[in-house]
């Protein structure tokens, strides 16, 4: 568990969250996936124990923990239920972080304490049909009209949409082409002209209330504007540290669970008169999983610790995301394979784990986009291994 | 050596392609994620394939089939597999795909079981796998004990596709010692007292196989196929052909995925340029094509051996191993090229992905195939230089 | 479709195998890591192959060759490649392997250049690659400028195998505009003033190619092969056949490596049991066999197309890409199975490993092959469903 | 360079060793490989600057540095010359460590100060034709005869043999079968009956004076016995920490150099009218190399820090070795590929780097043996990722 490098308090966080997740989340993980019902009550459970809004400073009612603490929380939640872990993004992901770092004093006072209590869930509206990582191509438009903005357009792949109370929406504020015309605005649920569309059923994370957002002449007060056009760099910075906070620890937690299951299963499963764990090929697969997990955890914890030390960087986040994503694909794949046909069965968690991490390599920027970014940083001399 | 496909098989393939386009693809949005199509739709499709002369195209002519052989079957299955409907394991609309066991029965059994299946009047299922045994025959625990003119069967089988719709079961049970030589094949009619459906398994792929439970089920001795104690040979023959057919199915799915990826790469613009202009995307497409090409050659080679009556045990293992891995990789790259859209259940890629992943395990895992191949090589039975040297 | 190798080709292969065992393998301990064998030994071996009727077995009968075609050539090269002597790139002892260019010359050129090479009296080399250009024809900088009845050549070529031993050079130079259409092929005799050997490259593999420098070298217009400005077609033809021949060479080497690995796994005991009993070792062997099998099928398919006069541009790229990668993996696994012994220069594996790694780059890197394949597919020129549909 | 996590002093070590290696070792690296001449003078150069016997405590004349310090030294040396880095094993590898941890007071006093000065090089004689990692199968025999031991047998693959002054030889002391009969004894060069055999020419590390050791009725004083039969566990413990000290940092250093060369080359190499660095496929290759290097370095530094904190373990060493070995194979391979035909040429260092790391996956225990070990630890419940 790489416990040596963690503080006493971090080990305590891990133990507490693990106990909660084992007791409350794990037993419902399969049902959440099958019924597509976001387990929003799990956020309440975490909130009661003090594990939501983990990053929120004490002045706004949060515990003000650092990023590595949060990584541990998310990892442990995901170890038992990946859908719950994604919902943690509604209290500890990009939108709440953006409010803390970029919001007005009023916005912070109004929203952060409620987020820290788990009473206000926030989602992030970015992707469009023709704008995934290519944010400069965003078409959803907000036009100033007196003391309001009028929003028209739609957003895809919005995690937590069906249960969130507030949305940070990336919009084109200015006809300037590309990134320079894009800004961000907060939209509350219930605002006339704003609706959460149908559930988007993907290969994985089916219990996250993922949906489309639709804006039809939606009028939002001008003070909801969080980021005027031309300052997307600031938001991307928030987003970069968020890349470490949620996506990789979810993958790590799921992979850890898959590994544990594979070890247990291969000791128990008998083929050709002995447990398959006695076969060298199986042992090597277990060894490869362990190596992969160790490397991923070493990278992720280091990256989080760097952010906490004020040394975070976009390229570090990208490197971590790509490695941990692909590690989790390999590990869940091997774990499923070791389970044989039972690995495919919905009675076992293996196939769900495999599906859940598959999408994580696409979401939060595809691994390919991150490779582009890493490549550019190397070539521009801003990064050298 | 000649790689030309005979003209009549090419025409057959062309007709199959048309049938898939006209009749099956329109059903995909509704039934892609189902383990089967509704009975009325299957009846309609079967009527149509009979009308077109397709039905039972692969079976020997003496049984009223088209007699196109294994290569012909591969070509048709490639076309069928391009569509996610019907599911891989669903009773096909082109042929009952019943495997070799029933052809090994006696005249009476053929009359009662084989012929109705060929006509499409009866359905069957194949019950071999057990919870503790997987592909390991030495661990088979379902047992049949003689009692007068009958055999009494106890035990259970798992992962039996379409056990719920089968009019009779091709059942393998232990009748003797521990090894392969203690296994016998029975035909057990639906409704036999003591045989019942158990659990229904929900799998990652659209398959929904069943458990079959035998609790003092009594079966007359006349229901034994072949000889007592020789059942494993029948099972092995069935498994071998099943593995070979993993080839065309994987090829068909992969071919469609690659086509979708190429079209998308040509049409999708990001950062002001089509994806197709990006070198790494080009490489993904090139690797997919090369793997697809090699998989197709391996499959045709194995089919050719089967058609000539040559042993293809090891080739079938190689086909299953490599074609399924190829399909996994090609479909995965296609998803990655599509980005978020690739994950969506609106496109056919997502269900192809779950299918692909499942097939690395079903009908003998990849590891089992490696074991077969290695054992042939290390024992010196399987020579390394094999092509053209049957 | 028919995967049988014709009887006469099988006999040819058998004879080649015997020749390799009797004549070449004994030379391996001394010459495996050399880029060539000494002239006297080559003379002796050539005399022997002529005596046995092997010499020029692959060339058309009208030129005095054996006319076995590309498939026959593949079968013989597979056998030859099992031995590390002579080196991959060394003028062979079985045939001059001269490539297609000289066959495109006029009668006089054939008389003066082609025939002596076929007889084994002259040697040649192929000078295309440049330091700045690699496989990119648009960047070719060596330039030929007409001056009366002569052309004046300036520039330099690198990585030219056996330039030191060549009696004449097949040289490609720019005579016109920027693109492929500005390139012309010249035959330049050894000793032409202004042409000299430059640097000798020491490579990881036993190859020791040369730089060829042209400093106002003057060549009569009669030395042009084909038309001015059409040289790239000739180069492309040469490259295509060269890529295809990566297939049998990789297969031969890999086959020997796999055989060594199997023998070692059966014989080597660790911790009280033979390596062959370890599951992970078995898997390495199984994967090697499957990859070897697929590579062989791809190669024979491409050879068959070439023999029928069908375009095989894309197939050759696929053969080079996949067969070389297969060889790399199979040799690497063989080394790993041998442990420390595998690294030792006493076994043939170490030089095979360096050869294998080199071939992922030489004669068009893997990336170049991917580019060719992807461009065929993305442009719609290369259909996906290609086998049996020439 | 992962500098954030290093102390000021460690950064200084890196900078100093890098300066020495760039100036003195790099220019001769190609020649050393080609001529097979062990560059023993490089050890003197390092010794003068205080970078040999790095682990030796101050009471024996060394600087008493920790393992992470040593890892940095070896990494930087290997970045310029892998052969020199392997020779560092003669002053900082398994044998010198064994003397410190298992030697008699007299042995320590006699040898360690000379090792710290770079005056005494020590080699490790373990492998035999039929005993690689299977130490229990060792045949080389030492029989007590009065106050001497008489040694007969041979050892293979002994790195640094041609330049070393002393050899720690694993011998069968007792007819007891397997590991229980094996012990270790020190043999000085020049002892009658002991000879260093012919140079063993391998695919890589050709400048390490690797050779066979031959013992024919070689008489060694009884006090040279370092480890009696039945205590191999102690020696293996030393060997495990050595697994981190030399083999992985060599691979890391070589891979780092290959990466740097690949970046430089792809910015400069023009194909199809632009630098190949502008091609997405090339950028992804560079990104993959960076990701791989980062994960490897995170693992290795963490593993060394754990040993320094008294938390080292055999499984940690194995995980680190396998990952870093295989990383270095991938990275040098890609770097060579990006160089095209020049990558194969002996004028460029790429092909040498590729050959050198190939052997590191076999030496010091094959990656397969280490996978066996990791698998066993997992299954026995002694380790869980």
PDB file of N, CA, C and O in Angstrom, chain B residues 67-117:
ATOM      1  N   UNK B  67     -23.508 -27.498 -48.741  1.00  0.00           N
ATOM      2  CA  UNK B  67     -22.231 -28.183 -48.909  1.00  0.00           C
ATOM      3  C   UNK B  67     -21.075 -27.296 -49.314  1.00  0.00           C
ATOM      4  O   UNK B  67     -20.183 -27.725 -50.035  1.00  0.00           O
ATOM      5  N   UNK B  68     -21.034 -26.056 -48.823  1.00  0.00           N
ATOM      6  CA  UNK B  68     -19.947 -25.177 -49.274  1.00  0.00           C
ATOM      7  C   UNK B  68     -18.644 -25.414 -48.520  1.00  0.00           C
ATOM      8  O   UNK B  68     -17.621 -24.865 -48.883  1.00  0.00           O
ATOM      9  N   UNK B  69     -18.693 -26.209 -47.458  1.00  0.00           N
ATOM     10  CA  UNK B  69     -17.455 -26.491 -46.748  1.00  0.00           C
ATOM     11  C   UNK B  69     -17.075 -25.384 -45.785  1.00  0.00           C
ATOM     12  O   UNK B  69     -17.788 -24.385 -45.627  1.00  0.00           O
ATOM     13  N   UNK B  70     -15.935 -25.604 -45.145  1.00  0.00           N
ATOM     14  CA  UNK B  70     -15.527 -24.716 -44.058  1.00  0.00           C
ATOM     15  C   UNK B  70     -15.095 -23.352 -44.581  1.00  0.00           C
ATOM     16  O   UNK B  70     -15.410 -22.317 -43.998  1.00  0.00           O
ATOM     17  N   UNK B  71     -14.373 -23.331 -45.692  1.00  0.00           N
ATOM     18  CA  UNK B  71     -13.956 -22.039 -46.236  1.00  0.00           C
ATOM     19  C   UNK B  71     -15.178 -21.190 -46.607  1.00  0.00           C
ATOM     20  O   UNK B  71     -15.246 -19.998 -46.294  1.00  0.00           O
ATOM     21  N   UNK B  72     -16.152 -21.819 -47.239  1.00  0.00           N
ATOM     22  CA  UNK B  72     -17.374 -21.098 -47.590  1.00  0.00           C
ATOM     23  C   UNK B  72     -18.077 -20.577 -46.346  1.00  0.00           C
ATOM     24  O   UNK B  72     -18.577 -19.446 -46.306  1.00  0.00           O
ATOM     25  N   UNK B  73     -18.086 -21.401 -45.306  1.00  0.00           N
ATOM     26  CA  UNK B  73     -18.704 -20.986 -44.051  1.00  0.00           C
ATOM     27  C   UNK B  73     -17.966 -19.769 -43.491  1.00  0.00           C
ATOM     28  O   UNK B  73     -18.591 -18.813 -43.015  1.00  0.00           O
ATOM     29  N   UNK B  74     -16.644 -19.803 -43.564  1.00  0.00           N
ATOM     30  CA  UNK B  74     -15.865 -18.661 -43.076  1.00  0.00           C
ATOM     31  C   UNK B  74     -16.247 -17.387 -43.819  1.00  0.00           C
ATOM     32  O   UNK B  74     -16.426 -16.325 -43.214  1.00  0.00           O
ATOM     33  N   UNK B  75     -16.358 -17.488 -45.122  1.00  0.00           N
ATOM     34  CA  UNK B  75     -16.650 -16.287 -45.910  1.00  0.00           C
ATOM     35  C   UNK B  75     -18.015 -15.709 -45.549  1.00  0.00           C
ATOM     36  O   UNK B  75     -18.174 -14.496 -45.408  1.00  0.00           O
ATOM     37  N   UNK B  76     -18.998 -16.578 -45.377  1.00  0.00           N
ATOM     38  CA  UNK B  76     -20.339 -16.098 -45.015  1.00  0.00           C
ATOM     39  C   UNK B  76     -20.348 -15.536 -43.592  1.00  0.00           C
ATOM     40  O   UNK B  76     -20.922 -14.471 -43.332  1.00  0.00           O
ATOM     41  N   UNK B  77     -19.668 -16.233 -42.685  1.00  0.00           N
ATOM     42  CA  UNK B  77     -19.660 -15.754 -41.298  1.00  0.00           C
ATOM     43  C   UNK B  77     -18.949 -14.412 -41.161  1.00  0.00           C
ATOM     44  O   UNK B  77     -19.303 -13.603 -40.322  1.00  0.00           O
ATOM     45  N   UNK B  78     -17.946 -14.199 -41.968  1.00  0.00           N
ATOM     46  CA  UNK B  78     -17.303 -12.881 -41.958  1.00  0.00           C
ATOM     47  C   UNK B  78     -18.315 -11.780 -42.236  1.00  0.00           C
ATOM     48  O   UNK B  78     -18.295 -10.723 -41.616  1.00  0.00           O
ATOM     49  N   UNK B  79     -19.177 -12.043 -43.209  1.00  0.00           N
ATOM     50  CA  UNK B  79     -20.179 -11.034 -43.574  1.00  0.00           C
ATOM     51  C   UNK B  79     -21.188 -10.853 -42.459  1.00  0.00           C
ATOM     52  O   UNK B  79     -21.513  -9.735 -42.060  1.00  0.00           O
ATOM     53  N   UNK B  80     -21.683 -11.988 -41.960  1.00  0.00           N
ATOM     54  CA  UNK B  80     -22.666 -11.933 -40.882  1.00  0.00           C
ATOM     55  C   UNK B  80     -22.126 -11.189 -39.669  1.00  0.00           C
ATOM     56  O   UNK B  80     -22.838 -10.419 -39.028  1.00  0.00           O
ATOM     57  N   UNK B  81     -20.842 -11.435 -39.379  1.00  0.00           N
ATOM     58  CA  UNK B  81     -20.277 -10.876 -38.153  1.00  0.00           C
ATOM     59  C   UNK B  81     -20.054  -9.377 -38.254  1.00  0.00           C
ATOM     60  O   UNK B  81     -19.750  -8.727 -37.269  1.00  0.00           O
ATOM     61  N   UNK B  82     -20.214  -8.829 -39.439  1.00  0.00           N
ATOM     62  CA  UNK B  82     -20.084  -7.375 -39.540  1.00  0.00           C
ATOM     63  C   UNK B  82     -21.240  -6.670 -38.856  1.00  0.00           C
ATOM     64  O   UNK B  82     -21.162  -5.484 -38.553  1.00  0.00           O
ATOM     65  N   UNK B  83     -22.308  -7.402 -38.648  1.00  0.00           N
ATOM     66  CA  UNK B  83     -23.477  -6.812 -37.997  1.00  0.00           C
ATOM     67  C   UNK B  83     -23.568  -7.356 -36.569  1.00  0.00           C
ATOM     68  O   UNK B  83     -23.278  -8.518 -36.322  1.00  0.00           O
ATOM     69  N   UNK B  84     -23.992  -6.515 -35.639  1.00  0.00           N
ATOM     70  CA  UNK B  84     -24.127  -6.958 -34.252  1.00  0.00           C
ATOM     71  C   UNK B  84     -25.409  -7.748 -34.022  1.00  0.00           C
ATOM     72  O   UNK B  84     -25.693  -8.154 -32.895  1.00  0.00           O
ATOM     73  N   UNK B  85     -26.181  -7.939 -35.080  1.00  0.00           N
ATOM     74  CA  UNK B  85     -27.413  -8.736 -34.993  1.00  0.00           C
ATOM     75  C   UNK B  85     -27.377  -9.823 -36.053  1.00  0.00           C
ATOM     76  O   UNK B  85     -27.082  -9.533 -37.220  1.00  0.00           O
ATOM     77  N   UNK B  86     -27.688 -11.068 -35.719  1.00  0.00           N
ATOM     78  CA  UNK B  86     -27.923 -11.558 -34.362  1.00  0.00           C
ATOM     79  C   UNK B  86     -26.615 -11.681 -33.602  1.00  0.00           C
ATOM     80  O   UNK B  86     -25.546 -11.685 -34.197  1.00  0.00           O
ATOM     81  N   UNK B  87     -26.723 -11.785 -32.284  1.00  0.00           N
ATOM     82  CA  UNK B  87     -25.547 -11.903 -31.433  1.00  0.00           C
ATOM     83  C   UNK B  87     -24.714 -13.100 -31.883  1.00  0.00           C
ATOM     84  O   UNK B  87     -25.231 -14.047 -32.473  1.00  0.00           O
ATOM     85  N   UNK B  88     -23.413 -13.031 -31.600  1.00  0.00           N
ATOM     86  CA  UNK B  88     -22.492 -14.100 -31.968  1.00  0.00           C
ATOM     87  C   UNK B  88     -23.046 -15.490 -31.691  1.00  0.00           C
ATOM     88  O   UNK B  88     -22.910 -16.408 -32.480  1.00  0.00           O
ATOM     89  N   UNK B  89     -23.617 -15.643 -30.508  1.00  0.00           N
ATOM     90  CA  UNK B  89     -23.968 -16.973 -30.080  1.00  0.00           C
ATOM     91  C   UNK B  89     -25.412 -17.331 -30.365  1.00  0.00           C
ATOM     92  O   UNK B  89     -25.871 -18.395 -29.983  1.00  0.00           O
ATOM     93  N   UNK B  90     -26.157 -16.401 -30.954  1.00  0.00           N
ATOM     94  CA  UNK B  90     -27.573 -16.693 -31.193  1.00  0.00           C
ATOM     95  C   UNK B  90     -27.708 -17.684 -32.339  1.00  0.00           C
ATOM     96  O   UNK B  90     -26.922 -17.669 -33.271  1.00  0.00           O
ATOM     97  N   UNK B  91     -28.720 -18.553 -32.294  1.00  0.00           N
ATOM     98  CA  UNK B  91     -28.952 -19.460 -33.412  1.00  0.00           C
ATOM     99  C   UNK B  91     -29.039 -18.604 -34.663  1.00  0.00           C
ATOM    100  O   UNK B  91     -29.767 -17.619 -34.711  1.00  0.00           O
ATOM    101  N   UNK B  92     -28.257 -18.958 -35.609  1.00  0.00           N
ATOM    102  CA  UNK B  92     -28.095 -18.087 -36.751  1.00  0.00           C
ATOM    103  C   UNK B  92     -29.340 -18.085 -37.620  1.00  0.00           C
ATOM    104  O   UNK B  92     -30.163 -18.979 -37.571  1.00  0.00           O
ATOM    105  N   UNK B  93     -29.432 -17.093 -38.457  1.00  0.00           N
ATOM    106  CA  UNK B  93     -30.528 -17.035 -39.414  1.00  0.00           C
ATOM    107  C   UNK B  93     -30.135 -17.677 -40.737  1.00  0.00           C
ATOM    108  O   UNK B  93     -30.975 -17.862 -41.605  1.00  0.00           O
ATOM    109  N   UNK B  94     -28.869 -18.025 -40.880  1.00  0.00           N
ATOM    110  CA  UNK B  94     -28.405 -18.622 -42.129  1.00  0.00           C
ATOM    111  C   UNK B  94     -28.328 -20.136 -42.048  1.00  0.00           C
ATOM    112  O   UNK B  94     -28.384 -20.828 -43.055  1.00  0.00           O
ATOM    113  N   UNK B  95     -28.103 -20.621 -40.855  1.00  0.00           N
ATOM    114  CA  UNK B  95     -27.832 -22.045 -40.690  1.00  0.00           C
ATOM    115  C   UNK B  95     -27.974 -22.362 -39.212  1.00  0.00           C
ATOM    116  O   UNK B  95     -27.771 -21.484 -38.380  1.00  0.00           O
ATOM    117  N   UNK B  96     -28.351 -23.569 -38.892  1.00  0.00           N
ATOM    118  CA  UNK B  96     -28.460 -23.869 -37.458  1.00  0.00           C
ATOM    119  C   UNK B  96     -27.111 -23.878 -36.747  1.00  0.00           C
ATOM    120  O   UNK B  96     -27.057 -23.806 -35.538  1.00  0.00           O
ATOM    121  N   UNK B  97     -26.014 -23.903 -37.478  1.00  0.00           N
ATOM    122  CA  UNK B  97     -24.674 -24.080 -36.902  1.00  0.00           C
ATOM    123  C   UNK B  97     -24.693 -25.058 -35.744  1.00  0.00           C
ATOM    124  O   UNK B  97     -24.583 -24.693 -34.581  1.00  0.00           O
ATOM    125  N   UNK B  98     -24.841 -26.313 -36.071  1.00  0.00           N
ATOM    126  CA  UNK B  98     -25.082 -27.273 -34.994  1.00  0.00           C
ATOM    127  C   UNK B  98     -23.859 -28.056 -34.577  1.00  0.00           C
ATOM    128  O   UNK B  98     -23.913 -28.803 -33.602  1.00  0.00           O
ATOM    129  N   UNK B  99     -22.761 -27.868 -35.219  1.00  0.00           N
ATOM    130  CA  UNK B  99     -21.547 -28.569 -34.791  1.00  0.00           C
ATOM    131  C   UNK B  99     -21.579 -30.021 -35.225  1.00  0.00           C
ATOM    132  O   UNK B  99     -22.587 -30.525 -35.755  1.00  0.00           O
ATOM    133  N   UNK B 100     -20.495 -30.736 -35.055  1.00  0.00           N
ATOM    134  CA  UNK B 100     -20.353 -32.064 -35.647  1.00  0.00           C
ATOM    135  C   UNK B 100     -21.009 -33.214 -34.867  1.00  0.00           C
ATOM    136  O   UNK B 100     -21.177 -34.296 -35.440  1.00  0.00           O
ATOM    137  N   UNK B 101     -21.408 -33.006 -33.616  1.00  0.00           N
ATOM    138  CA  UNK B 101     -21.805 -34.155 -32.791  1.00  0.00           C
ATOM    139  C   UNK B 101     -22.960 -34.944 -33.399  1.00  0.00           C
ATOM    140  O   UNK B 101     -22.904 -36.176 -33.512  1.00  0.00           O
ATOM    141  N   UNK B 102     -24.007 -34.220 -33.828  1.00  0.00           N
ATOM    142  CA  UNK B 102     -25.216 -34.932 -34.269  1.00  0.00           C
ATOM    143  C   UNK B 102     -24.972 -35.764 -35.528  1.00  0.00           C
ATOM    144  O   UNK B 102     -25.694 -36.714 -35.808  1.00  0.00           O
ATOM    145  N   UNK B 103     -23.954 -35.409 -36.280  1.00  0.00           N
ATOM    146  CA  UNK B 103     -23.623 -36.204 -37.462  1.00  0.00           C
ATOM    147  C   UNK B 103     -23.015 -37.552 -37.088  1.00  0.00           C
ATOM    148  O   UNK B 103     -22.900 -38.439 -37.912  1.00  0.00           O
ATOM    149  N   UNK B 104     -22.593 -37.666 -35.833  1.00  0.00           N
ATOM    150  CA  UNK B 104     -21.976 -38.911 -35.380  1.00  0.00           C
ATOM    151  C   UNK B 104     -23.005 -39.870 -34.759  1.00  0.00           C
ATOM    152  O   UNK B 104     -22.650 -40.932 -34.295  1.00  0.00           O
ATOM    153  N   UNK B 105     -24.278 -39.455 -34.727  1.00  0.00           N
ATOM    154  CA  UNK B 105     -25.311 -40.312 -34.152  1.00  0.00           C
ATOM    155  C   UNK B 105     -25.698 -41.458 -35.086  1.00  0.00           C
ATOM    156  O   UNK B 105     -25.244 -41.514 -36.235  1.00  0.00           O
ATOM    157  N   UNK B 106     -26.520 -42.370 -34.599  1.00  0.00           N
ATOM    158  CA  UNK B 106     -26.987 -43.456 -35.468  1.00  0.00           C
ATOM    159  C   UNK B 106     -28.188 -42.977 -36.303  1.00  0.00           C
ATOM    160  O   UNK B 106     -28.669 -41.850 -36.143  1.00  0.00           O
ATOM    161  N   UNK B 107     -28.663 -43.852 -37.179  1.00  0.00           N
ATOM    162  CA  UNK B 107     -29.700 -43.454 -38.131  1.00  0.00           C
ATOM    163  C   UNK B 107     -30.934 -42.910 -37.416  1.00  0.00           C
ATOM    164  O   UNK B 107     -31.502 -41.871 -37.782  1.00  0.00           O
ATOM    165  N   UNK B 108     -31.308 -43.587 -36.367  1.00  0.00           N
ATOM    166  CA  UNK B 108     -32.500 -43.175 -35.637  1.00  0.00           C
ATOM    167  C   UNK B 108     -32.332 -41.794 -35.003  1.00  0.00           C
ATOM    168  O   UNK B 108     -33.215 -40.941 -35.051  1.00  0.00           O
ATOM    169  N   UNK B 109     -31.153 -41.612 -34.411  1.00  0.00           N
ATOM    170  CA  UNK B 109     -30.860 -40.306 -33.799  1.00  0.00           C
ATOM    171  C   UNK B 109     -30.835 -39.210 -34.850  1.00  0.00           C
ATOM    172  O   UNK B 109     -31.314 -38.091 -34.612  1.00  0.00           O
ATOM    173  N   UNK B 110     -30.292 -39.525 -35.999  1.00  0.00           N
ATOM    174  CA  UNK B 110     -30.249 -38.503 -37.051  1.00  0.00           C
ATOM    175  C   UNK B 110     -31.656 -38.099 -37.454  1.00  0.00           C
ATOM    176  O   UNK B 110     -31.960 -36.926 -37.645  1.00  0.00           O
ATOM    177  N   UNK B 111     -32.480 -39.093 -37.585  1.00  0.00           N
ATOM    178  CA  UNK B 111     -33.874 -38.867 -37.970  1.00  0.00           C
ATOM    179  C   UNK B 111     -34.593 -37.992 -36.942  1.00  0.00           C
ATOM    180  O   UNK B 111     -35.296 -37.047 -37.278  1.00  0.00           O
ATOM    181  N   UNK B 112     -34.358 -38.348 -35.679  1.00  0.00           N
ATOM    182  CA  UNK B 112     -35.122 -37.695 -34.617  1.00  0.00           C
ATOM    183  C   UNK B 112     -34.539 -36.326 -34.200  1.00  0.00           C
ATOM    184  O   UNK B 112     -35.285 -35.451 -33.772  1.00  0.00           O
ATOM    185  N   UNK B 113     -33.234 -36.199 -34.292  1.00  0.00           N
ATOM    186  CA  UNK B 113     -32.611 -34.966 -33.798  1.00  0.00           C
ATOM    187  C   UNK B 113     -31.949 -34.116 -34.880  1.00  0.00           C
ATOM    188  O   UNK B 113     -32.183 -32.919 -34.972  1.00  0.00           O
ATOM    189  N   UNK B 114     -31.108 -34.783 -35.697  1.00  0.00           N
ATOM    190  CA  UNK B 114     -30.356 -34.000 -36.671  1.00  0.00           C
ATOM    191  C   UNK B 114     -31.270 -33.349 -37.703  1.00  0.00           C
ATOM    192  O   UNK B 114     -31.206 -32.131 -37.947  1.00  0.00           O
ATOM    193  N   UNK B 115     -32.131 -34.155 -38.309  1.00  0.00           N
ATOM    194  CA  UNK B 115     -32.949 -33.633 -39.415  1.00  0.00           C
ATOM    195  C   UNK B 115     -33.851 -32.473 -38.996  1.00  0.00           C
ATOM    196  O   UNK B 115     -33.909 -31.457 -39.702  1.00  0.00           O
ATOM    197  N   UNK B 116     -34.541 -32.575 -37.857  1.00  0.00           N
ATOM    198  CA  UNK B 116     -35.380 -31.433 -37.464  1.00  0.00           C
ATOM    199  C   UNK B 116     -34.565 -30.156 -37.223  1.00  0.00           C
ATOM    200  O   UNK B 116     -35.037 -29.063 -37.515  1.00  0.00           O
ATOM    201  N   UNK B 117     -33.357 -30.324 -36.724  1.00  0.00           N
ATOM    202  CA  UNK B 117     -32.522 -29.135 -36.519  1.00  0.00           C
ATOM    203  C   UNK B 117     -32.154 -28.531 -37.861  1.00  0.00           C
ATOM    204  O   UNK B 117     -32.224 -27.317 -38.061  1.00  0.00           O
TER     205      UNK B 117
END
